[in-house]
Amino acid sequence: MVLFRLHEGCAVLRLSKLTDYAVVVMARLARDGALPEGRVQTAPGLALATGIAEPTVAKVLKILGQAGLVEGLRGARGGYRLTRPLAAVPLSEVIVAIDGPIALTACVDGGQGQCEAQGICAVRGRWDPVNDAIRRALSDITLADLAGPTRCAPATHFAQLVAE
Amino acid sequence: MVLFRLHEGCAVLRLSKLTDYAVVVMARLARDGALPEGRVQTAPGLALATGIAEPTVAKVLKILGQAGLVEGLRGARGGYRLTRPLAAVPLSEVIVAIDGPIALTACVDGGQGQCEAQGICAVRGRWDPVNDAIRRALSDITLADLAGPTRCAPATHFAQLVAE
DNA sequence: CCTAAATAGGACCATGGGGGTCCTCTTTGA
DNA sequence: TCAAAGAGGACCCCCATGGTCCTATTTAGG
């Protein structure tokens, strides 16, 4: 399972800040019409719109681009746009793009040889139902469910704004 | 959601090592008959049985004791025993005991005033379905599901054993 | 009554992974 | 030809976690 701490020390599950940013940035792209075949939005512009630092926005967009979740157009008048509408992007895909595969323990899928060789790990394999449940929950929710019809800012960055 | 990294860098969701240890230690308590009203098991003994460092085992047991998941008996011939059978302990309770409340973002439950004051966070509140789904998944699985009938070692510690 | 064994409850420190920034190269429209 | 923008890295700092240790308290047993 993923526990999101977000530095408030109140939550066990951690969602990486970058994933939080990614959701916000993609929601902003959708809001501004940067949809497939639509007009693009620049990283500096998205930084201004969301309040997230520009280098960070650029970093997130590059990662999302590698994962195919956004399309980057280079050169002057370049920018980014979504490759799919938000409703077609499960949250799990964003998490995987930013943080990697979703699993609770290292005892998943791979690593069988190790555990069996030692023969002391009876827990091995039993985390699978948990992992599956988590993955399913994350796959059933799309970015359209998270992004409201209006503008938004990341929860984490918001805390920074308040603190300043 | 909770992502368990476990230092292999392959998983997005992170489960804290201490939680991993807690599951293993509690499973060992059950295996050795340290059930409610049963005989107790000492921290040093559990350390030997599980291969986890003794100070770490002691720390985990103290935390579990504060959460009421185990009962500690002081003095000579003292030790720990479970307060409930494993089948009555949802995984979520162990996670909460070790890491704190389970939630994906800080935008949950509390913090309403902040977000509304700023008026820029449209995502707020929309994480709730995700959080609920995760909590539900973690609550539906008990330690009995994770702990096999035989002995076990934590996945993380196991990796250390292999590496050495 | 005294001692040993064990828990309770802290303080304390090191480390590594993530967040964040910056630099260079490439592409492309005007 | 130039400026704007993405692509792809390298790089650094911070702090949360994991791990250890110390002291006080409790208690069985001789």
mmCIF file of N, CA, C and O in Angstrom, chain B residues 39-132:
data_model
loop_
_atom_site.group_PDB
_atom_site.id
_atom_site.type_symbol
_atom_site.label_atom_id
_atom_site.label_comp_id
_atom_site.label_asym_id
_atom_site.label_seq_id
_atom_site.Cartn_x
_atom_site.Cartn_y
_atom_site.Cartn_z
ATOM 1 N N ARG B 39 1.578 -17.851 27.644
ATOM 2 C CA ARG B 39 2.880 -17.525 28.195
ATOM 3 C C ARG B 39 3.515 -16.436 27.349
ATOM 4 O O ARG B 39 3.193 -16.278 26.158
ATOM 5 N N VAL B 40 4.417 -15.693 27.954
ATOM 6 C CA VAL B 40 5.008 -14.560 27.256
ATOM 7 C C VAL B 40 6.301 -14.961 26.568
ATOM 8 O O VAL B 40 6.875 -16.018 26.844
ATOM 9 N N GLN B 41 6.749 -14.072 25.705
ATOM 10 C CA GLN B 41 7.981 -14.267 24.934
ATOM 11 C C GLN B 41 8.823 -13.004 25.114
ATOM 12 O O GLN B 41 8.302 -11.903 25.014
ATOM 13 N N THR B 42 10.104 -13.182 25.366
ATOM 14 C CA THR B 42 10.941 -11.995 25.612
ATOM 15 C C THR B 42 11.425 -11.376 24.298
ATOM 16 O O THR B 42 11.510 -12.052 23.267
ATOM 17 N N ALA B 43 11.755 -10.092 24.393
ATOM 18 C CA ALA B 43 12.272 -9.393 23.219
ATOM 19 C C ALA B 43 13.574 -10.014 22.723
ATOM 20 O O ALA B 43 13.725 -10.239 21.517
ATOM 21 N N PRO B 44 14.524 -10.303 23.610
ATOM 22 C CA PRO B 44 15.755 -10.950 23.131
ATOM 23 C C PRO B 44 15.480 -12.277 22.447
ATOM 24 O O PRO B 44 16.100 -12.597 21.426
ATOM 25 N N GLY B 45 14.554 -13.033 22.998
ATOM 26 C CA GLY B 45 14.212 -14.303 22.376
ATOM 27 C C GLY B 45 13.625 -14.132 20.991
ATOM 28 O O GLY B 45 13.987 -14.845 20.053
ATOM 29 N N LEU B 46 12.757 -13.164 20.853
ATOM 30 C CA LEU B 46 12.146 -12.909 19.552
ATOM 31 C C LEU B 46 13.187 -12.434 18.550
ATOM 32 O O LEU B 46 13.118 -12.754 17.366
ATOM 33 N N ALA B 47 14.157 -11.667 19.063
ATOM 34 C CA ALA B 47 15.214 -11.190 18.177
ATOM 35 C C ALA B 47 15.979 -12.378 17.602
ATOM 36 O O ALA B 47 16.252 -12.437 16.397
ATOM 37 N N LEU B 48 16.303 -13.306 18.458
ATOM 38 C CA LEU B 48 17.016 -14.500 18.001
ATOM 39 C C LEU B 48 16.167 -15.286 17.008
ATOM 40 O O LEU B 48 16.651 -15.745 15.980
ATOM 41 N N ALA B 49 14.907 -15.421 17.321
ATOM 42 C CA ALA B 49 14.033 -16.259 16.495
ATOM 43 C C ALA B 49 13.809 -15.655 15.111
ATOM 44 O O ALA B 49 13.658 -16.384 14.126
ATOM 45 N N THR B 50 13.771 -14.348 15.053
ATOM 46 C CA THR B 50 13.445 -13.713 13.771
ATOM 47 C C THR B 50 14.673 -13.234 13.013
ATOM 48 O O THR B 50 14.599 -12.953 11.823
ATOM 49 N N GLY B 51 15.783 -13.089 13.733
ATOM 50 C CA GLY B 51 16.981 -12.583 13.076
ATOM 51 C C GLY B 51 17.036 -11.077 12.996
ATOM 52 O O GLY B 51 17.945 -10.511 12.394
ATOM 53 N N ILE B 52 16.068 -10.418 13.616
ATOM 54 C CA ILE B 52 16.065 -8.956 13.649
ATOM 55 C C ILE B 52 16.882 -8.505 14.856
ATOM 56 O O ILE B 52 16.902 -9.172 15.887
ATOM 57 N N ALA B 53 17.575 -7.388 14.707
ATOM 58 C CA ALA B 53 18.410 -6.891 15.798
ATOM 59 C C ALA B 53 17.573 -6.672 17.059
ATOM 60 O O ALA B 53 16.445 -6.190 16.985
ATOM 61 N N GLU B 54 18.162 -6.998 18.182
ATOM 62 C CA GLU B 54 17.414 -6.974 19.420
ATOM 63 C C GLU B 54 16.873 -5.585 19.780
ATOM 64 O O GLU B 54 15.701 -5.468 20.140
ATOM 65 N N PRO B 55 17.667 -4.511 19.695
ATOM 66 C CA PRO B 55 17.111 -3.191 20.012
ATOM 67 C C PRO B 55 15.922 -2.828 19.133
ATOM 68 O O PRO B 55 14.968 -2.192 19.584
ATOM 69 N N THR B 56 15.996 -3.260 17.891
ATOM 70 C CA THR B 56 14.901 -2.955 16.971
ATOM 71 C C THR B 56 13.641 -3.717 17.353
ATOM 72 O O THR B 56 12.538 -3.168 17.352
ATOM 73 N N VAL B 57 13.819 -4.977 17.701
ATOM 74 C CA VAL B 57 12.669 -5.762 18.141
ATOM 75 C C VAL B 57 12.043 -5.120 19.371
ATOM 76 O O VAL B 57 10.811 -4.980 19.471
ATOM 77 N N ALA B 58 12.881 -4.681 20.294
ATOM 78 C CA ALA B 58 12.370 -4.057 21.510
ATOM 79 C C ALA B 58 11.587 -2.799 21.182
ATOM 80 O O ALA B 58 10.519 -2.540 21.738
ATOM 81 N N LYS B 59 12.126 -2.024 20.245
ATOM 82 C CA LYS B 59 11.443 -0.793 19.866
ATOM 83 C C LYS B 59 10.073 -1.084 19.276
ATOM 84 O O LYS B 59 9.076 -0.459 19.624
ATOM 85 N N VAL B 60 10.036 -2.046 18.376
ATOM 86 C CA VAL B 60 8.765 -2.406 17.742
ATOM 87 C C VAL B 60 7.759 -2.861 18.785
ATOM 88 O O VAL B 60 6.590 -2.462 18.773
ATOM 89 N N LEU B 61 8.208 -3.677 19.719
ATOM 90 C CA LEU B 61 7.288 -4.202 20.724
ATOM 91 C C LEU B 61 6.759 -3.094 21.633
ATOM 92 O O LEU B 61 5.599 -3.118 22.045
ATOM 93 N N LYS B 62 7.611 -2.124 21.916
ATOM 94 C CA LYS B 62 7.143 -1.003 22.743
ATOM 95 C C LYS B 62 6.034 -0.244 22.032
ATOM 96 O O LYS B 62 5.017 0.104 22.634
ATOM 97 N N ILE B 63 6.250 -0.006 20.757
ATOM 98 C CA ILE B 63 5.236 0.724 19.989
ATOM 99 C C ILE B 63 3.944 -0.083 19.925
ATOM 100 O O ILE B 63 2.853 0.432 20.136
ATOM 101 N N LEU B 64 4.083 -1.373 19.654
ATOM 102 C CA LEU B 64 2.898 -2.218 19.577
ATOM 103 C C LEU B 64 2.187 -2.281 20.926
ATOM 104 O O LEU B 64 0.956 -2.380 20.991
ATOM 105 N N GLY B 65 2.989 -2.211 21.990
ATOM 106 C CA GLY B 65 2.393 -2.224 23.322
ATOM 107 C C GLY B 65 1.558 -0.981 23.580
ATOM 108 O O GLY B 65 0.455 -1.051 24.120
ATOM 109 N N GLN B 66 2.096 0.175 23.163
ATOM 110 C CA GLN B 66 1.349 1.416 23.338
ATOM 111 C C GLN B 66 0.043 1.383 22.565
ATOM 112 O O GLN B 66 -0.950 1.982 22.974
ATOM 113 N N ALA B 67 0.054 0.687 21.432
ATOM 114 C CA ALA B 67 -1.144 0.608 20.596
ATOM 115 C C ALA B 67 -2.102 -0.472 21.102
ATOM 116 O O ALA B 67 -3.206 -0.603 20.585
ATOM 117 N N GLY B 68 -1.660 -1.231 22.083
ATOM 118 C CA GLY B 68 -2.536 -2.262 22.625
ATOM 119 C C GLY B 68 -2.569 -3.540 21.806
ATOM 120 O O GLY B 68 -3.409 -4.402 22.044
ATOM 121 N N LEU B 69 -1.666 -3.649 20.872
ATOM 122 C CA LEU B 69 -1.650 -4.857 20.036
ATOM 123 C C LEU B 69 -0.919 -6.001 20.723
ATOM 124 O O LEU B 69 -1.170 -7.170 20.441
ATOM 125 N N VAL B 70 0.011 -5.651 21.606
ATOM 126 C CA VAL B 70 0.651 -6.671 22.433
ATOM 127 C C VAL B 70 0.593 -6.192 23.889
ATOM 128 O O VAL B 70 0.404 -5.001 24.159
ATOM 129 N N GLU B 71 0.772 -7.141 24.784
ATOM 130 C CA GLU B 71 0.766 -6.824 26.206
ATOM 131 C C GLU B 71 2.154 -7.117 26.747
ATOM 132 O O GLU B 71 2.686 -8.210 26.531
ATOM 133 N N GLY B 72 2.733 -6.144 27.403
ATOM 134 C CA GLY B 72 4.053 -6.341 27.969
ATOM 135 C C GLY B 72 3.982 -6.591 29.464
ATOM 136 O O GLY B 72 3.320 -5.841 30.184
ATOM 137 N N LEU B 73 4.652 -7.637 29.932
ATOM 138 C CA LEU B 73 4.707 -7.926 31.363
ATOM 139 C C LEU B 73 6.119 -7.638 31.851
ATOM 140 O O LEU B 73 7.089 -8.206 31.340
ATOM 141 N N ARG B 74 6.245 -6.778 32.819
ATOM 142 C CA ARG B 74 7.563 -6.346 33.278
ATOM 143 C C ARG B 74 8.129 -7.304 34.318
ATOM 144 O O ARG B 74 7.456 -8.217 34.775
ATOM 145 N N GLY B 75 9.366 -7.013 34.645
ATOM 146 C CA GLY B 75 10.022 -7.791 35.687
ATOM 147 C C GLY B 75 10.635 -9.084 35.168
ATOM 148 O O GLY B 75 10.507 -9.424 33.991
ATOM 149 N N ALA B 76 11.316 -9.763 36.060
ATOM 150 C CA ALA B 76 11.897 -11.047 35.697
ATOM 151 C C ALA B 76 10.789 -11.981 35.237
ATOM 152 O O ALA B 76 9.670 -11.910 35.715
ATOM 153 N N ARG B 77 11.122 -12.851 34.295
ATOM 154 C CA ARG B 77 10.126 -13.744 33.707
ATOM 155 C C ARG B 77 9.058 -12.964 32.932
ATOM 156 O O ARG B 77 7.973 -13.462 32.693
ATOM 157 N N GLY B 78 9.383 -11.682 32.648
ATOM 158 C CA GLY B 78 8.445 -10.866 31.887
ATOM 159 C C GLY B 78 8.543 -11.171 30.410
ATOM 160 O O GLY B 78 9.287 -12.060 29.993
ATOM 161 N N GLY B 79 7.835 -10.405 29.606
ATOM 162 C CA GLY B 79 7.860 -10.615 28.163
ATOM 163 C C GLY B 79 6.613 -10.035 27.526
ATOM 164 O O GLY B 79 5.929 -9.192 28.121
ATOM 165 N N TYR B 80 6.360 -10.467 26.312
ATOM 166 C CA TYR B 80 5.216 -9.941 25.560
ATOM 167 C C TYR B 80 4.323 -11.075 25.107
ATOM 168 O O TYR B 80 4.789 -12.199 24.882
ATOM 169 N N ARG B 81 3.061 -10.747 24.941
ATOM 170 C CA ARG B 81 2.135 -11.679 24.296
ATOM 171 C C ARG B 81 1.079 -10.858 23.578
ATOM 172 O O ARG B 81 0.841 -9.695 23.893
ATOM 173 N N LEU B 82 0.458 -11.505 22.615
ATOM 174 C CA LEU B 82 -0.587 -10.840 21.837
ATOM 175 C C LEU B 82 -1.811 -10.595 22.708
ATOM 176 O O LEU B 82 -2.075 -11.341 23.647
ATOM 177 N N THR B 83 -2.517 -9.545 22.405
ATOM 178 C CA THR B 83 -3.772 -9.298 23.112
ATOM 179 C C THR B 83 -4.959 -9.864 22.335
ATOM 180 O O THR B 83 -6.062 -9.939 22.855
ATOM 181 N N ARG B 84 -4.687 -10.229 21.088
ATOM 182 C CA ARG B 84 -5.739 -10.783 20.229
ATOM 183 C C ARG B 84 -5.106 -11.819 19.319
ATOM 184 O O ARG B 84 -3.925 -11.720 18.995
ATOM 185 N N PRO B 85 -5.860 -12.786 18.874
ATOM 186 C CA PRO B 85 -5.315 -13.710 17.867
ATOM 187 C C PRO B 85 -5.058 -12.953 16.562
ATOM 188 O O PRO B 85 -5.689 -11.923 16.292
ATOM 189 N N LEU B 86 -4.140 -13.449 15.774
ATOM 190 C CA LEU B 86 -3.754 -12.771 14.531
ATOM 191 C C LEU B 86 -4.958 -12.519 13.619
ATOM 192 O O LEU B 86 -5.012 -11.495 12.932
ATOM 193 N N ALA B 87 -5.894 -13.438 13.631
ATOM 194 C CA ALA B 87 -7.042 -13.297 12.736
ATOM 195 C C ALA B 87 -7.900 -12.097 13.114
ATOM 196 O O ALA B 87 -8.729 -11.642 12.331
ATOM 197 N N ALA B 88 -7.695 -11.579 14.317
ATOM 198 C CA ALA B 88 -8.492 -10.439 14.773
ATOM 199 C C ALA B 88 -7.724 -9.130 14.650
ATOM 200 O O ALA B 88 -8.160 -8.095 15.158
ATOM 201 N N VAL B 89 -6.569 -9.178 14.013
ATOM 202 C CA VAL B 89 -5.756 -7.971 13.875
ATOM 203 C C VAL B 89 -5.653 -7.589 12.403
ATOM 204 O O VAL B 89 -4.915 -8.220 11.645
ATOM 205 N N PRO B 90 -6.405 -6.573 11.973
ATOM 206 C CA PRO B 90 -6.276 -6.133 10.582
ATOM 207 C C PRO B 90 -4.919 -5.480 10.358
ATOM 208 O O PRO B 90 -4.363 -4.831 11.249
ATOM 209 N N LEU B 91 -4.414 -5.667 9.173
ATOM 210 C CA LEU B 91 -3.115 -5.096 8.835
ATOM 211 C C LEU B 91 -3.114 -3.577 9.035
ATOM 212 O O LEU B 91 -2.123 -2.989 9.465
ATOM 213 N N SER B 92 -4.237 -2.971 8.748
ATOM 214 C CA SER B 92 -4.309 -1.513 8.863
ATOM 215 C C SER B 92 -3.984 -1.065 10.276
ATOM 216 O O SER B 92 -3.357 -0.021 10.478
ATOM 217 N N GLU B 93 -4.355 -1.867 11.257
ATOM 218 C CA GLU B 93 -4.116 -1.452 12.631
ATOM 219 C C GLU B 93 -2.623 -1.430 12.957
ATOM 220 O O GLU B 93 -2.147 -0.563 13.688
ATOM 221 N N VAL B 94 -1.913 -2.378 12.411
ATOM 222 C CA VAL B 94 -0.469 -2.413 12.634
ATOM 223 C C VAL B 94 0.192 -1.200 11.972
ATOM 224 O O VAL B 94 1.055 -0.539 12.549
ATOM 225 N N ILE B 95 -0.227 -0.909 10.764
ATOM 226 C CA ILE B 95 0.346 0.234 10.049
ATOM 227 C C ILE B 95 0.084 1.525 10.808
ATOM 228 O O ILE B 95 0.973 2.350 10.988
ATOM 229 N N VAL B 96 -1.142 1.673 11.259
ATOM 230 C CA VAL B 96 -1.484 2.890 11.999
ATOM 231 C C VAL B 96 -0.657 2.984 13.273
ATOM 232 O O VAL B 96 -0.183 4.065 13.645
ATOM 233 N N ALA B 97 -0.470 1.852 13.923
ATOM 234 C CA ALA B 97 0.293 1.852 15.171
ATOM 235 C C ALA B 97 1.733 2.299 14.929
ATOM 236 O O ALA B 97 2.287 3.096 15.685
ATOM 237 N N ILE B 98 2.322 1.828 13.875
ATOM 238 C CA ILE B 98 3.727 2.118 13.615
ATOM 239 C C ILE B 98 3.912 3.468 12.925
ATOM 240 O O ILE B 98 4.743 4.289 13.326
ATOM 241 N N ASP B 99 3.158 3.704 11.887
ATOM 242 C CA ASP B 99 3.413 4.862 11.033
ATOM 243 C C ASP B 99 2.436 6.009 11.223
ATOM 244 O O ASP B 99 2.692 7.125 10.779
ATOM 245 N N GLY B 100 1.284 5.730 11.805
ATOM 246 C CA GLY B 100 0.280 6.778 11.960
ATOM 247 C C GLY B 100 -0.875 6.576 10.995
ATOM 248 O O GLY B 100 -0.921 5.588 10.269
ATOM 249 N N PRO B 101 -1.797 7.514 11.016
ATOM 250 C CA PRO B 101 -3.007 7.400 10.201
ATOM 251 C C PRO B 101 -2.707 7.148 8.736
ATOM 252 O O PRO B 101 -1.678 7.588 8.220
ATOM 253 N N ILE B 102 -3.606 6.471 8.075
ATOM 254 C CA ILE B 102 -3.420 6.108 6.674
ATOM 255 C C ILE B 102 -4.159 7.094 5.780
ATOM 256 O O ILE B 102 -5.369 7.233 5.871
ATOM 257 N N ALA B 103 -3.431 7.771 4.960
ATOM 258 C CA ALA B 103 -4.037 8.701 4.008
ATOM 259 C C ALA B 103 -3.034 8.995 2.916
ATOM 260 O O ALA B 103 -1.825 8.894 3.115
ATOM 261 N N LEU B 104 -3.545 9.373 1.786
ATOM 262 C CA LEU B 104 -2.666 9.632 0.641
ATOM 263 C C LEU B 104 -2.089 11.043 0.665
ATOM 264 O O LEU B 104 -0.954 11.272 0.333
ATOM 265 N N THR B 105 -2.890 11.986 1.025
ATOM 266 C CA THR B 105 -2.419 13.366 1.010
ATOM 267 C C THR B 105 -2.747 14.054 2.322
ATOM 268 O O THR B 105 -3.508 13.541 3.131
ATOM 269 N N ALA B 106 -2.172 15.224 2.504
ATOM 270 C CA ALA B 106 -2.443 16.005 3.698
ATOM 271 C C ALA B 106 -3.824 16.653 3.606
ATOM 272 O O ALA B 106 -4.360 17.151 4.571
ATOM 273 N N CYS B 107 -4.379 16.609 2.406
ATOM 274 C CA CYS B 107 -5.656 17.278 2.144
ATOM 275 C C CYS B 107 -6.825 16.469 2.680
ATOM 276 O O CYS B 107 -7.923 16.539 2.141
ATOM 277 N N VAL B 108 -6.595 15.664 3.710
ATOM 278 C CA VAL B 108 -7.650 14.772 4.163
ATOM 279 C C VAL B 108 -8.186 15.214 5.516
ATOM 280 O O VAL B 108 -7.419 15.633 6.376
ATOM 281 N N ASP B 109 -9.468 15.089 5.677
ATOM 282 C CA ASP B 109 -10.104 15.373 6.954
ATOM 283 C C ASP B 109 -9.750 16.789 7.411
ATOM 284 O O ASP B 109 -10.442 17.728 7.120
ATOM 285 N N GLY B 110 -8.644 16.880 8.118
ATOM 286 C CA GLY B 110 -8.258 18.196 8.625
ATOM 287 C C GLY B 110 -7.775 19.092 7.495
ATOM 288 O O GLY B 110 -7.808 18.736 6.330
ATOM 289 N N GLY B 111 -7.293 20.242 7.870
ATOM 290 C CA GLY B 111 -6.726 21.146 6.881
ATOM 291 C C GLY B 111 -7.745 21.801 5.975
ATOM 292 O O GLY B 111 -7.404 22.432 4.985
ATOM 293 N N GLN B 112 -8.993 21.675 6.305
ATOM 294 C CA GLN B 112 -10.016 22.262 5.446
ATOM 295 C C GLN B 112 -9.892 23.780 5.399
ATOM 296 O O GLN B 112 -9.950 24.381 4.334
ATOM 297 N N GLY B 113 -9.717 24.323 6.572
ATOM 298 C CA GLY B 113 -9.668 25.785 6.640
ATOM 299 C C GLY B 113 -8.621 26.364 5.703
ATOM 300 O O GLY B 113 -8.894 27.302 4.962
ATOM 301 N N GLN B 114 -7.444 25.744 5.711
ATOM 302 C CA GLN B 114 -6.380 26.239 4.859
ATOM 303 C C GLN B 114 -6.797 26.261 3.391
ATOM 304 O O GLN B 114 -6.766 27.279 2.738
ATOM 305 N N CYS B 115 -7.191 25.083 2.910
ATOM 306 C CA CYS B 115 -7.485 24.964 1.500
ATOM 307 C C CYS B 115 -8.598 25.925 1.095
ATOM 308 O O CYS B 115 -8.523 26.593 0.082
ATOM 309 N N GLU B 116 -9.634 25.987 1.882
ATOM 310 C CA GLU B 116 -10.749 26.843 1.523
ATOM 311 C C GLU B 116 -10.343 28.318 1.582
ATOM 312 O O GLU B 116 -10.792 29.125 0.765
ATOM 313 N N ALA B 117 -9.493 28.629 2.542
ATOM 314 C CA ALA B 117 -9.055 30.021 2.649
ATOM 315 C C ALA B 117 -8.335 30.441 1.366
ATOM 316 O O ALA B 117 -8.568 31.519 0.828
ATOM 317 N N GLN B 118 -7.477 29.556 0.881
ATOM 318 C CA GLN B 118 -6.750 29.882 -0.330
ATOM 319 C C GLN B 118 -7.666 29.857 -1.546
ATOM 320 O O GLN B 118 -7.549 30.670 -2.441
ATOM 321 N N GLY B 119 -8.569 28.892 -1.547
ATOM 322 C CA GLY B 119 -9.506 28.841 -2.658
ATOM 323 C C GLY B 119 -8.886 28.427 -3.975
ATOM 324 O O GLY B 119 -9.448 28.619 -5.036
ATOM 325 N N ILE B 120 -7.704 27.829 -3.906
ATOM 326 C CA ILE B 120 -7.074 27.416 -5.154
ATOM 327 C C ILE B 120 -6.972 25.907 -5.263
ATOM 328 O O ILE B 120 -6.451 25.392 -6.219
ATOM 329 N N CYS B 121 -7.477 25.209 -4.248
ATOM 330 C CA CYS B 121 -7.296 23.763 -4.236
ATOM 331 C C CYS B 121 -8.603 23.056 -4.555
ATOM 332 O O CYS B 121 -9.399 22.760 -3.677
ATOM 333 N N ALA B 122 -8.807 22.784 -5.827
ATOM 334 C CA ALA B 122 -10.035 22.096 -6.247
ATOM 335 C C ALA B 122 -9.906 20.595 -6.061
ATOM 336 O O ALA B 122 -10.887 19.872 -6.119
ATOM 337 N N VAL B 123 -8.681 20.160 -5.864
ATOM 338 C CA VAL B 123 -8.470 18.722 -5.704
ATOM 339 C C VAL B 123 -8.899 18.269 -4.313
ATOM 340 O O VAL B 123 -9.239 17.129 -4.096
ATOM 341 N N ARG B 124 -8.923 19.223 -3.401
ATOM 342 C CA ARG B 124 -9.205 18.895 -2.000
ATOM 343 C C ARG B 124 -10.492 18.077 -1.846
ATOM 344 O O ARG B 124 -11.495 18.385 -2.450
ATOM 345 N N GLY B 125 -10.369 17.076 -1.030
ATOM 346 C CA GLY B 125 -11.542 16.266 -0.761
ATOM 347 C C GLY B 125 -11.736 15.151 -1.765
ATOM 348 O O GLY B 125 -12.396 14.166 -1.483
ATOM 349 N N ARG B 126 -11.136 15.292 -2.923
ATOM 350 C CA ARG B 126 -11.340 14.281 -3.948
ATOM 351 C C ARG B 126 -10.446 13.065 -3.750
ATOM 352 O O ARG B 126 -10.608 12.061 -4.419
ATOM 353 N N TRP B 127 -9.489 13.209 -2.877
ATOM 354 C CA TRP B 127 -8.638 12.062 -2.589
ATOM 355 C C TRP B 127 -9.347 11.091 -1.643
ATOM 356 O O TRP B 127 -8.912 9.958 -1.475
ATOM 357 N N ASP B 128 -10.392 11.544 -1.033
ATOM 358 C CA ASP B 128 -11.061 10.709 -0.044
ATOM 359 C C ASP B 128 -11.426 9.324 -0.568
ATOM 360 O O ASP B 128 -11.184 8.326 0.119
ATOM 361 N N PRO B 129 -11.999 9.214 -1.759
ATOM 362 C CA PRO B 129 -12.320 7.862 -2.245
ATOM 363 C C PRO B 129 -11.085 6.976 -2.326
ATOM 364 O O PRO B 129 -11.138 5.788 -2.010
ATOM 365 N N VAL B 130 -9.971 7.572 -2.734
ATOM 366 C CA VAL B 130 -8.740 6.787 -2.810
ATOM 367 C C VAL B 130 -8.328 6.349 -1.411
ATOM 368 O O VAL B 130 -8.024 5.173 -1.182
ATOM 369 N N ASN B 131 -8.328 7.300 -0.508
ATOM 370 C CA ASN B 131 -7.938 6.959 0.855
ATOM 371 C C ASN B 131 -8.830 5.867 1.424
ATOM 372 O O ASN B 131 -8.353 4.908 2.048
ATOM 373 N N ASP B 132 -10.115 5.997 1.218
ATOM 374 C CA ASP B 132 -11.044 4.999 1.743
ATOM 375 C C ASP B 132 -10.776 3.631 1.139
ATOM 376 O O ASP B 132 -10.802 2.623 1.836
#
